[in-house]
XYZ file of C-alpha atoms in Angstrom:
178
model
C -41.043 -52.157 -10.180
C -44.345 -53.441 -11.119
C -45.346 -57.226 -9.252
C -48.091 -59.490 -9.227
C -49.442 -59.322 -6.182
C -51.388 -62.892 -5.499
C -51.928 -63.001 -1.539
C -55.827 -63.066 -0.229
C -55.335 -60.613 2.303
C -53.768 -58.242 0.047
C -56.987 -58.758 -2.434
C -58.872 -58.071 0.494
C -57.241 -54.909 0.996
C -57.377 -54.063 -2.740
C -61.080 -54.631 -2.334
C -61.682 -52.885 0.998
C -59.113 -49.887 -0.583
C -61.496 -48.962 -3.941
C -64.565 -48.709 -1.234
C -63.119 -45.902 0.710
C -61.186 -45.008 -2.792
C -63.880 -44.325 -4.687
C -65.541 -41.105 -6.654
C -64.047 -38.881 -2.977
C -61.095 -40.497 -3.702
C -58.823 -36.999 -4.293
C -60.360 -34.207 -3.808
C -59.142 -29.957 -4.440
C -60.163 -26.694 -3.286
C -61.973 -25.054 -6.649
C -59.464 -22.361 -8.006
C -59.567 -19.024 -6.336
C -60.538 -16.314 -9.084
C -59.379 -12.574 -8.401
C -62.561 -11.491 -7.043
C -62.991 -14.469 -4.090
C -62.032 -14.308 -1.046
C -58.954 -16.123 -0.779
C -58.432 -19.208 2.774
C -55.368 -19.767 3.162
C -54.241 -23.190 2.952
C -51.764 -23.353 5.754
C -54.318 -21.094 7.950
C -57.159 -23.504 7.294
C -55.535 -27.573 8.160
C -57.969 -29.629 9.592
C -57.996 -30.168 13.221
C -55.997 -32.844 14.528
C -53.430 -33.223 11.671
C -50.506 -34.486 11.724
C -47.624 -32.681 10.278
C -45.727 -33.911 8.708
C -43.165 -31.879 6.286
C -43.290 -28.010 5.094
C -41.324 -26.276 3.963
C -41.257 -22.758 2.029
C -41.409 -22.260 -2.065
C -42.224 -19.541 -3.708
C -45.678 -17.770 -2.430
C -45.469 -19.368 0.228
C -45.311 -22.869 2.181
C -45.796 -26.627 1.019
C -46.887 -29.176 3.285
C -48.154 -32.646 3.353
C -50.397 -33.705 6.576
C -52.278 -36.734 7.198
C -55.764 -36.549 9.692
C -58.974 -38.187 9.749
C -57.336 -41.121 10.929
C -60.272 -44.487 11.106
C -59.344 -48.490 11.791
C -60.977 -49.933 9.558
C -63.736 -52.004 10.925
C -63.479 -55.112 9.336
C -59.668 -55.930 8.994
C -56.939 -55.005 11.988
C -53.802 -53.830 11.495
C -55.309 -52.096 8.628
C -56.524 -48.075 8.878
C -58.516 -45.063 6.731
C -56.491 -42.038 6.278
C -57.045 -38.406 5.170
C -53.586 -37.174 3.232
C -53.388 -32.832 2.639
C -51.378 -31.946 0.302
C -51.091 -28.007 0.619
C -49.917 -25.274 -2.162
C -49.469 -21.857 -1.264
C -52.683 -21.222 -3.692
C -54.322 -25.273 -3.959
C -54.836 -28.290 -1.568
C -56.041 -31.820 -2.934
C -57.104 -34.241 -0.027
C -56.919 -37.632 -0.166
C -58.474 -41.106 1.427
C -56.055 -44.059 1.096
C -55.204 -46.670 3.435
C -52.657 -48.221 5.700
C -51.982 -51.189 6.656
C -49.749 -51.385 9.877
C -49.169 -55.029 10.006
C -45.305 -56.552 10.060
C -46.146 -58.757 7.531
C -47.295 -56.932 5.291
C -46.415 -52.821 5.819
C -48.065 -51.248 2.668
C -49.996 -48.036 1.695
C -52.520 -47.935 -0.617
C -53.024 -44.409 -2.166
C -54.283 -42.834 -5.925
C -52.873 -40.598 -8.113
C -56.267 -39.260 -9.746
C -56.375 -41.763 -12.798
C -54.525 -45.017 -10.394
C -55.381 -46.761 -7.402
C -51.251 -47.187 -6.182
C -50.255 -50.404 -3.679
C -46.945 -50.316 -2.273
C -45.418 -52.606 -0.471
C -42.676 -50.977 2.188
C -40.120 -51.900 3.915
C -40.264 -49.742 7.643
C -36.600 -50.050 9.155
C -35.676 -50.520 5.952
C -33.779 -47.816 3.943
C -35.447 -44.305 2.990
C -34.842 -42.490 -0.337
C -36.071 -39.819 -1.848
C -38.376 -42.152 -4.239
C -39.995 -43.707 -0.265
C -39.892 -41.209 2.253
C -43.040 -39.658 1.864
C -44.726 -43.513 1.930
C -42.746 -43.391 5.091
C -44.263 -40.811 6.853
C -47.052 -40.973 5.987
C -47.377 -45.338 6.930
C -45.690 -44.215 10.660
C -47.802 -41.163 11.253
C -50.570 -43.913 10.358
C -49.412 -46.886 12.767
C -47.689 -44.903 15.379
C -48.669 -41.298 15.630
C -46.156 -40.556 18.273
C -43.905 -40.848 15.333
C -45.181 -38.115 13.225
C -43.000 -35.945 10.857
C -39.738 -37.889 12.451
C -36.956 -38.764 10.010
C -38.562 -42.260 8.838
C -34.661 -43.588 8.422
C -33.718 -42.082 12.448
C -36.945 -45.299 13.371
C -34.845 -47.788 11.932
C -33.752 -48.952 15.640
C -37.945 -49.182 16.811
C -39.062 -50.850 13.189
C -36.716 -53.580 13.903
C -37.975 -53.745 18.213
C -41.674 -54.194 16.366
C -41.021 -56.727 14.520
C -40.337 -55.143 11.140
C -37.376 -57.183 9.244
C -36.403 -53.959 7.281
C -35.245 -56.515 4.843
C -38.631 -56.720 2.159
C -38.036 -55.835 -0.718
C -40.610 -52.874 -1.652
C -42.937 -53.338 -5.040
C -45.612 -51.173 -6.468
C -48.673 -51.540 -8.476
C -50.710 -49.422 -10.269
C -54.295 -50.821 -11.500
C -55.531 -48.077 -13.804
C -59.142 -46.686 -13.175
C -60.311 -48.257 -16.771
C -59.754 -51.510 -14.886
C -61.234 -50.983 -11.452
């Protein structure tokens, strides 16, 4: 659902996200031809990466992880992260921004064509549609919970001050508008 986001703090977060997601927001390992040395992505994961999910698929593993978590130097409760999306023959690394504030939990990601802002509801219902957003958010904001089922963390979210009653929203900003 696309909803206008008018708050000044969200606009500042968007500006910060744009700075971190500039041209290097999405990188991919080059394709490997038959004559080159093939490195298996699952054997070359970054040190300190929190593995959020992993499953066997044809020809290898599919995995998702978070690493390189650093605090935003200007905005409290805002973190800059790298998200590792792995397939048996490809890896995509995305630069993202996550806001951990109980009043405005948010994940800012991209798909290579658009910037995507997702307002989250920690403590609320997690479905297949928002599961990855919540896995990334929990791993960033509360690293000790990385990889746990977000539905099992509802009680903890409420103890931490998240209501569980927020409406989740998504805003997509096409790259041509950036």
